[in-house]
CSV table of C-alpha atoms in Angstrom, one decimal:
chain,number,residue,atom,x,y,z
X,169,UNK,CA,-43.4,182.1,301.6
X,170,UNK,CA,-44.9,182.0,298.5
X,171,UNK,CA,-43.9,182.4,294.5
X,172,UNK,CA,-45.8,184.6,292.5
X,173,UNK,CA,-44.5,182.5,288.7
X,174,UNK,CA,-45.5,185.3,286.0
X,175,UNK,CA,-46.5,183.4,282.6
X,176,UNK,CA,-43.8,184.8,280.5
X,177,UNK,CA,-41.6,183.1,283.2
X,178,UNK,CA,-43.2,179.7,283.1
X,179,UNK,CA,-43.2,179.6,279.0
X,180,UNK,CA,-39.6,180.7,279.2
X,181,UNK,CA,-39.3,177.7,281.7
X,182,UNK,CA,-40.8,175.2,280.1
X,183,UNK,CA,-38.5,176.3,276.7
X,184,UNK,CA,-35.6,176.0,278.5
X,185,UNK,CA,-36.6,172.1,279.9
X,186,UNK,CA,-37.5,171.4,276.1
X,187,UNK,CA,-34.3,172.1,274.9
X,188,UNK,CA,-32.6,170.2,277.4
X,189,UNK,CA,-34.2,167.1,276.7
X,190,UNK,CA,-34.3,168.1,272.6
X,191,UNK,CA,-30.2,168.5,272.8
X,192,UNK,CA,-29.2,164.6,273.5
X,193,UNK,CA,-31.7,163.5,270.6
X,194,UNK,CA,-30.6,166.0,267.9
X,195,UNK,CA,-27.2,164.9,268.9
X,196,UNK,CA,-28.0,161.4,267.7
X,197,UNK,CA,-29.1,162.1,264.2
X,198,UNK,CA,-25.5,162.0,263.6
X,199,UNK,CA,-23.6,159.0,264.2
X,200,UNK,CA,-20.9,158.5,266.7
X,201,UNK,CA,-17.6,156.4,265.5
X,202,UNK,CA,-15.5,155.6,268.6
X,203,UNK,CA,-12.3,154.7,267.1
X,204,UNK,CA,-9.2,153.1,269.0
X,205,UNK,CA,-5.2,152.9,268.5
X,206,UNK,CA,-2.2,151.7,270.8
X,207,UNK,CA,0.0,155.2,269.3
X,208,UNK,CA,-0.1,158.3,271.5
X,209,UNK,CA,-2.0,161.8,270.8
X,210,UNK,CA,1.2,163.1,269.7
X,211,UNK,CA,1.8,160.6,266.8
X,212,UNK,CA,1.3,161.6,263.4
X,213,UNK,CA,-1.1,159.3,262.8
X,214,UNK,CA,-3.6,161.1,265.7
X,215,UNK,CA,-3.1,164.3,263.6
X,216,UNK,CA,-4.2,162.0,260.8
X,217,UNK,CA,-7.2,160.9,262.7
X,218,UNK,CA,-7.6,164.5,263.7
X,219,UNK,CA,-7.8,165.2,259.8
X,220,UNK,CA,-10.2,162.5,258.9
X,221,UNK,CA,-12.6,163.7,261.8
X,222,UNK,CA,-12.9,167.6,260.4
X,223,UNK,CA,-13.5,165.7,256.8
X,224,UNK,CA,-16.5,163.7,258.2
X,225,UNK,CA,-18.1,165.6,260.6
X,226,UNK,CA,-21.0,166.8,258.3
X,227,UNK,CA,-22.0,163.1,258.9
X,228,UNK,CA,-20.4,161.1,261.8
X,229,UNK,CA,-18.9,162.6,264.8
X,230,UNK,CA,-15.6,160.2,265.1
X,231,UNK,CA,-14.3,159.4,268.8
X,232,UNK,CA,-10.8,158.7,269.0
X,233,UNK,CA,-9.3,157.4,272.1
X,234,UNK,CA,-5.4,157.1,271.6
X,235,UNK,CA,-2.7,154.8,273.9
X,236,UNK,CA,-4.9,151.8,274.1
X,237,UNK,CA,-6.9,153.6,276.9
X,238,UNK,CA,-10.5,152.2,275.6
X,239,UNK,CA,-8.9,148.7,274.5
X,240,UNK,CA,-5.8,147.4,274.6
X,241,UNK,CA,-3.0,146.6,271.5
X,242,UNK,CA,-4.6,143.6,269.8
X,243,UNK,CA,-7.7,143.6,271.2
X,244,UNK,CA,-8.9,146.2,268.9
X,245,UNK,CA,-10.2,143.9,266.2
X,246,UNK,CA,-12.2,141.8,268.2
X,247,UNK,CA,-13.5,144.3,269.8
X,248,UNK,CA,-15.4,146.1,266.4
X,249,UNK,CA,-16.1,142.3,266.0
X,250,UNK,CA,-18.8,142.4,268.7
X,251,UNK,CA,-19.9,145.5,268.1
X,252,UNK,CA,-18.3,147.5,270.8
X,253,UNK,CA,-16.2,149.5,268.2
X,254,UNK,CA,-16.7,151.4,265.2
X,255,UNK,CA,-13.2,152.3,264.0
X,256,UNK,CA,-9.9,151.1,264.7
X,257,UNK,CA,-6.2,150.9,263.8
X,258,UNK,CA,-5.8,147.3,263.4
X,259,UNK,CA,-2.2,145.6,262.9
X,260,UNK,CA,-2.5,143.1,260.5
X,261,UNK,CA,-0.4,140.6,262.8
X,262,UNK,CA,-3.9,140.7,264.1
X,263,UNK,CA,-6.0,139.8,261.4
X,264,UNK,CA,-3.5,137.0,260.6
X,265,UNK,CA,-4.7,135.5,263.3
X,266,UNK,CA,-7.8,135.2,262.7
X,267,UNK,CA,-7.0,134.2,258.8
X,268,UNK,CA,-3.6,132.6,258.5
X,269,UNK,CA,-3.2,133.7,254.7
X,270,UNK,CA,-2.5,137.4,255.8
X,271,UNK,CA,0.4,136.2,257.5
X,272,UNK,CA,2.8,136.6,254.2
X,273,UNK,CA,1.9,140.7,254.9
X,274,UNK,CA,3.7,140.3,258.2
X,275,UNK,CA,6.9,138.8,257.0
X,276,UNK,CA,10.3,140.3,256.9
X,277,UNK,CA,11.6,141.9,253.9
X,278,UNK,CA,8.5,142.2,251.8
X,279,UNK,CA,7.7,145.7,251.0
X,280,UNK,CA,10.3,147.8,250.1
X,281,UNK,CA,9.1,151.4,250.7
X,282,UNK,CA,6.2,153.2,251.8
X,283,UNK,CA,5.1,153.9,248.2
X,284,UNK,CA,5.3,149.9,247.5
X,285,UNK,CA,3.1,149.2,250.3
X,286,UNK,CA,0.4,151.6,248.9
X,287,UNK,CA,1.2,149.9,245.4
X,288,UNK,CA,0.3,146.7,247.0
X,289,UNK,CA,-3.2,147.6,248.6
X,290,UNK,CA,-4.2,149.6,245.6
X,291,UNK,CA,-3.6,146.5,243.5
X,292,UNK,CA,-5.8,143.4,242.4
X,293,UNK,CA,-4.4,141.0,244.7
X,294,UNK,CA,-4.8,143.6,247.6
X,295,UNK,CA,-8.4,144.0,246.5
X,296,UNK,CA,-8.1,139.7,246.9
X,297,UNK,CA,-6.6,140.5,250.7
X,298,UNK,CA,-8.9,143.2,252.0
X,299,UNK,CA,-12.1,141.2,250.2
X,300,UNK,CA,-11.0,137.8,252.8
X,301,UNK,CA,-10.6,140.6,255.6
X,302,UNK,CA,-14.1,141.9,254.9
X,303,UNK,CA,-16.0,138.6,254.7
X,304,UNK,CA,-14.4,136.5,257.3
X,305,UNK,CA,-13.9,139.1,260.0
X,306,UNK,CA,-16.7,141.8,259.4
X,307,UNK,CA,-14.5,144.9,258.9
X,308,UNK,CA,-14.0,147.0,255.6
X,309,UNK,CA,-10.8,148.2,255.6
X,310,UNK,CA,-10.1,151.8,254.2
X,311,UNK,CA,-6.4,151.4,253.8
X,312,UNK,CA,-3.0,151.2,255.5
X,313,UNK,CA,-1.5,153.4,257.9
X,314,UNK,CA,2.6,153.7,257.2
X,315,UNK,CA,4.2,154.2,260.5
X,316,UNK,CA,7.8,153.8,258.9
X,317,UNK,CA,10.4,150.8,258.6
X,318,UNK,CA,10.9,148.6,261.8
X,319,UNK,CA,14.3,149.2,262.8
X,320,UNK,CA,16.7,147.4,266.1
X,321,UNK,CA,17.0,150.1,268.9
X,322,UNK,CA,19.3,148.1,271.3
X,323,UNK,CA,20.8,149.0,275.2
X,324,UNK,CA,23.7,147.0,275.3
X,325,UNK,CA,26.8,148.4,273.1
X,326,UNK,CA,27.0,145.0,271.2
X,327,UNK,CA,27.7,145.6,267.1
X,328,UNK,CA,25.8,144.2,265.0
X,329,UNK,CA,26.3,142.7,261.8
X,330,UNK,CA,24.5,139.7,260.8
X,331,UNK,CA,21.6,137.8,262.6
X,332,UNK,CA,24.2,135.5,264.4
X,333,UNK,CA,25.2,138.8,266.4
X,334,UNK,CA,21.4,139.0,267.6
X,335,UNK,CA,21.9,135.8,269.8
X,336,UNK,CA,21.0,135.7,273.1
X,337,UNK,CA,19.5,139.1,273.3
X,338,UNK,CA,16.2,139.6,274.3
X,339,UNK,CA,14.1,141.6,271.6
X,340,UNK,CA,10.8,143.0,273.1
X,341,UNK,CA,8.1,141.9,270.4
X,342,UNK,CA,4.5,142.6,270.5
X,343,UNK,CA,2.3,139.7,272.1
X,344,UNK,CA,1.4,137.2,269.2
X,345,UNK,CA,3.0,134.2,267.0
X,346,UNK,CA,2.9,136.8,264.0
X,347,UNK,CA,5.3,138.9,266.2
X,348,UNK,CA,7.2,136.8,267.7
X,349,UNK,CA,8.8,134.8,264.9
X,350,UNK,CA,9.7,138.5,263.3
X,351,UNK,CA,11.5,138.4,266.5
X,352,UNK,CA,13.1,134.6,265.9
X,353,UNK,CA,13.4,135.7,261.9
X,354,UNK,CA,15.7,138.3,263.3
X,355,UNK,CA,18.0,136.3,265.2
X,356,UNK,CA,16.9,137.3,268.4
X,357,UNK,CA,15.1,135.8,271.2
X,358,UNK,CA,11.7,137.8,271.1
X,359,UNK,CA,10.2,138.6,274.5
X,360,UNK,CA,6.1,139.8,274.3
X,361,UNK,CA,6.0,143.0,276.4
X,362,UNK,CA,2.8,145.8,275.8
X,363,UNK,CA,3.8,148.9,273.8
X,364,UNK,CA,3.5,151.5,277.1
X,365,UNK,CA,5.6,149.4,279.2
X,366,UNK,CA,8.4,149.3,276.7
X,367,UNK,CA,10.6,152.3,278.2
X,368,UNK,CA,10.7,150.9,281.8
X,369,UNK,CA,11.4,147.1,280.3
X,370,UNK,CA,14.7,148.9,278.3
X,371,UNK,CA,15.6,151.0,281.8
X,372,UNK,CA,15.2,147.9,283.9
X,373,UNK,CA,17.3,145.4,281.9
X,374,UNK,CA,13.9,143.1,281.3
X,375,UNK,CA,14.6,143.1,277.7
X,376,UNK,CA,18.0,144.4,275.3
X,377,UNK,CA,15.8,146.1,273.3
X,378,UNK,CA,12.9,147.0,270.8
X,379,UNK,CA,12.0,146.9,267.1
X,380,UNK,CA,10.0,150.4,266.3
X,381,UNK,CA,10.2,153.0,263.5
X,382,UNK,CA,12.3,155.9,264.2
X,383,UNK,CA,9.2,158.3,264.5
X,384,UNK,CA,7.7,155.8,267.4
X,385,UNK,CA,11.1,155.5,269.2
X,386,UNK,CA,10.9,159.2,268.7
X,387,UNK,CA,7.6,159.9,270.2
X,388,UNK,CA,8.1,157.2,273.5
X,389,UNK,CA,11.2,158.6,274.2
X,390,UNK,CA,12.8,155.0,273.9
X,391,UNK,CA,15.9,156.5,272.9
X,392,UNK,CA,16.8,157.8,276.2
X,393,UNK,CA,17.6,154.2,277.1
X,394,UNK,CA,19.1,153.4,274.4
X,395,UNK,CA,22.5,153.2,272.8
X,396,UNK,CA,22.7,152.6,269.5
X,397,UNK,CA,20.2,151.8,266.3
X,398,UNK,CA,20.8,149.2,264.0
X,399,UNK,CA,18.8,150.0,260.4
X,400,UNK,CA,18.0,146.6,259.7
X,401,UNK,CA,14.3,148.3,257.6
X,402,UNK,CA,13.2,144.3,258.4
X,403,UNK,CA,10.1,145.2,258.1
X,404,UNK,CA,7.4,148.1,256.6
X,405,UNK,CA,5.7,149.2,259.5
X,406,UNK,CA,1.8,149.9,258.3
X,407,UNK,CA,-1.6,149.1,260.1
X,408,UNK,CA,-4.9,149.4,258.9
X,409,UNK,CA,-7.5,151.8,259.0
X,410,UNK,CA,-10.7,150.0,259.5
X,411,UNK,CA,-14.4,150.8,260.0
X,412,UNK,CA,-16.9,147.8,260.8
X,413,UNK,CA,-19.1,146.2,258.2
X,414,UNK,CA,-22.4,147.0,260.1
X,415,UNK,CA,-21.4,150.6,259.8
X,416,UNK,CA,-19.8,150.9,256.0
X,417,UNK,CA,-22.7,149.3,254.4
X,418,UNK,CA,-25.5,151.6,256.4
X,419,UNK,CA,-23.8,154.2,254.3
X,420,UNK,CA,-25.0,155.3,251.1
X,421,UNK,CA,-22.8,154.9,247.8
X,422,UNK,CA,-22.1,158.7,248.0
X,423,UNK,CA,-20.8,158.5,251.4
X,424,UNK,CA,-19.0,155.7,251.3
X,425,UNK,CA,-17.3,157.6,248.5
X,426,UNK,CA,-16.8,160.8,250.4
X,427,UNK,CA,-15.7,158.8,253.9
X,428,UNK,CA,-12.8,157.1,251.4
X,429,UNK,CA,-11.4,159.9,250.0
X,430,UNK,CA,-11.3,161.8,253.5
X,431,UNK,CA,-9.5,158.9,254.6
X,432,UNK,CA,-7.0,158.6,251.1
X,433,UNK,CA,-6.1,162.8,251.7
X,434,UNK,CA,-5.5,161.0,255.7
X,435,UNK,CA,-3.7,158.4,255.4
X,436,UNK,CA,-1.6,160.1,252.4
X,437,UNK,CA,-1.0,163.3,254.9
X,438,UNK,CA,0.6,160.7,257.5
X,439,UNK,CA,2.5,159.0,255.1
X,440,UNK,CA,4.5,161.9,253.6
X,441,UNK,CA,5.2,162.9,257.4
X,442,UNK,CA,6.4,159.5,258.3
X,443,UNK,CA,8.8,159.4,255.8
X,444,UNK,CA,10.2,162.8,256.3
X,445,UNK,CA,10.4,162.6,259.9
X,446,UNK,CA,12.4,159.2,259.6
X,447,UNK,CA,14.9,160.9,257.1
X,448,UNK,CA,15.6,163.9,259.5
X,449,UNK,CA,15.7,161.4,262.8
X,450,UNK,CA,18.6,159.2,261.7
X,451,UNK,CA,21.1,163.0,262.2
X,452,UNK,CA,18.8,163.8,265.4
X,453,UNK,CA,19.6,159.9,267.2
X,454,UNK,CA,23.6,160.2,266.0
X,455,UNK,CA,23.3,164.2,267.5
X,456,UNK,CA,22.0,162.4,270.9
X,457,UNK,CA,25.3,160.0,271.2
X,458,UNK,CA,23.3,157.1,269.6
X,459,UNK,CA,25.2,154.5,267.7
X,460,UNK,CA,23.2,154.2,263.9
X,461,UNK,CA,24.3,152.1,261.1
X,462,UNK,CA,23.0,149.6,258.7
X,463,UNK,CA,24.5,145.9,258.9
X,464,UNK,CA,24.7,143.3,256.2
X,465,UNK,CA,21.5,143.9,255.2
X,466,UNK,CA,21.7,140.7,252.4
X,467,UNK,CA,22.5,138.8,255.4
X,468,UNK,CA,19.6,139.6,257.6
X,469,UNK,CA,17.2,139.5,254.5
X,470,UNK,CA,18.3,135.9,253.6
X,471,UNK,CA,18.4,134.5,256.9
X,472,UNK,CA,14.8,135.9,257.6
X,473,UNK,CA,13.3,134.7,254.4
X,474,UNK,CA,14.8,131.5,255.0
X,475,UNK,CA,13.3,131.3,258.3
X,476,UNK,CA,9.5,131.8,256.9
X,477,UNK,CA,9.7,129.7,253.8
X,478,UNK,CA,10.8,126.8,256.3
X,479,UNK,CA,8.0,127.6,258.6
X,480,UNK,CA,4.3,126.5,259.3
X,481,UNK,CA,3.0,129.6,258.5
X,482,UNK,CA,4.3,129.7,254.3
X,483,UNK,CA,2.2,126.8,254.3
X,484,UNK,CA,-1.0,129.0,254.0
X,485,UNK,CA,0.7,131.7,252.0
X,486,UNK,CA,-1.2,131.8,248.3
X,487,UNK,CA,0.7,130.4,245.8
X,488,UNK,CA,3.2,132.8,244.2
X,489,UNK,CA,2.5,135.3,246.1
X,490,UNK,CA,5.9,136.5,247.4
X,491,UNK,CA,6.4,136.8,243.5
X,492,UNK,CA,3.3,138.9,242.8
X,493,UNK,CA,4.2,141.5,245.6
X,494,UNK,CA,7.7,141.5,244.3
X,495,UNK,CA,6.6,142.6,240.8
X,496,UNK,CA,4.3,145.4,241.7
């Protein structure tokens, strides 16, 4: 059999192969930002990163892979380190890690609010923070990311009212010495368990209990194994929103000025959310049959701060510090 192949069909052909191969390498003249978080795509914070991606995409094409499915909680940093990720939301138990004088922004009882936080990274000595962040680790970070107050969700019906009352009971914390002696500076005994395997650690009896912001209890459903809530606000839950170095500074002034105030109108956008979701969540738990009510709060503060100043880590805490934070 043979093919009789007209030349309007072998132009129209060869038009179509073109473009084929032409589609992958348009595609490239704008950049791709994968960007990675441990919350879920129902979390404010992905419609936040849903928000930041329309206000971009004239220039970068921003990937977001949500529930630590492209790397997992605390890997994240590392990870943009070596050049395998563009964009994350980094804890900053993380970065203390790596520079031991960011551990002060992951004690108990320093912020007060959301609004003190942003005070905080909007400031001078924030400017002195972020500035260590970008020349030690390689990242430039765009801001932080309020997820709400850390509060006690607990399965056993034991009241609560100081940090004595928190011994023996086994408070999951995330994986790191950061997180862990929150855990200690609470009373409790801290027990490292991932983020997704939470729920079935509360259902089995593996742990008593978590520490999470009422919209993240919301959103993992912790609360169906749960009893009560104690509103200790120990600490105010933020990470950071991060891009690498590599990929900030191939940006032009103008852009780099464009990509921050996308992620400002962001991060402000989640913020607001946060704190009116946490407001309307305290009647929605106590609707459920949870227990919620705030201890001795002066207690828990004192017994916490107590804990770090006696600690190895206030040792690399800038001097004054606590002070300057205080007074913003």
């Amino acid at each position: 059999m043979t093919f009789n192949m007209t030349r309007r069909y072998l132009v129209g052909a060869t038009m179509l192969v073109a473009a084929a191969f032409a589609a992958p390498v348009l595609a490239q003249d704008k950049p791709v930002l994968k960007f990675s978080a441990v919350f879920s795509e129902q979390d404010i914070r992905a419609e936040m990163t849903k928000m930041l991606a329309e206000d971009i995409k004239n220039d970068f094409t921003l990937e977001p892979y949500y529930g630590g499915n492209l790397f997992k909680q605390g890997t994240e940093l590392v990870a943009i380190q070596r050049g395998n990720l563009q964009m994350g939301n980094i804890a900053p138990q993380d970065i203390s890690k790596q520079i031991p004088e960011w551990s002060v922004l992951t004690s108990a009882y320093l912020f007060r609010d959301a609004a003190h936080l942003s005070a905080f990274f909007n400031s001078d000595i924030g400017a002195e923070f972020k500035k260590m962040a970008e020349d030690r680790l390689g990242i430039h970070i765009l801001g932080p990311t309020y997820f709400g107050a850390r509060q006690i969700g607990l399965k056993p019906e034991k009241k609560i009212t100081t940090p004595q009352d928190m011994a023996g009971i086994k408070l999951r914390m995330p994986g790191g010495d950061a997180w862990q002696f929150l855990g200690e500076a609470l009373g409790a005994n801290p027990v490292p368990v991932a983020y997704a395997e939470v729920y079935t650690a509360l259902q089995t009896g593996a742990i008593d209990g978590q520490d999470n912001p009422l919209p993240n209890v919301k959103n993992m459903k912790f609360y169906e194994v749960m009893s009560q809530i104690v509103m200790t606000s120990h600490l105010i839950g933020y990470d950071l929103l991060v891009i690498s170095n590599e990929v900030w500074n191939a940006m032009a002034p103008e852009q780099q000025q464009a990509f921050q105030a996308a992620a400002d109108k962001a991060m402000k956008f989640s913020e607001e959310k946060h704190v009116a979701q946490e407001k309307a969540l305290v009647e929605e738990f106590k609707a459920a049959g949870l227990q919620v009510y705030e201890p001795d709060i002066d207690a828990f503060r004192k017994f916490a701060q107590e804990k770090y100043m006696n600690s190895d880590l206030a040792k690399s805490w800038p001097e004054g510090i606590l002070e300057k934070v205080a007074g913003l």
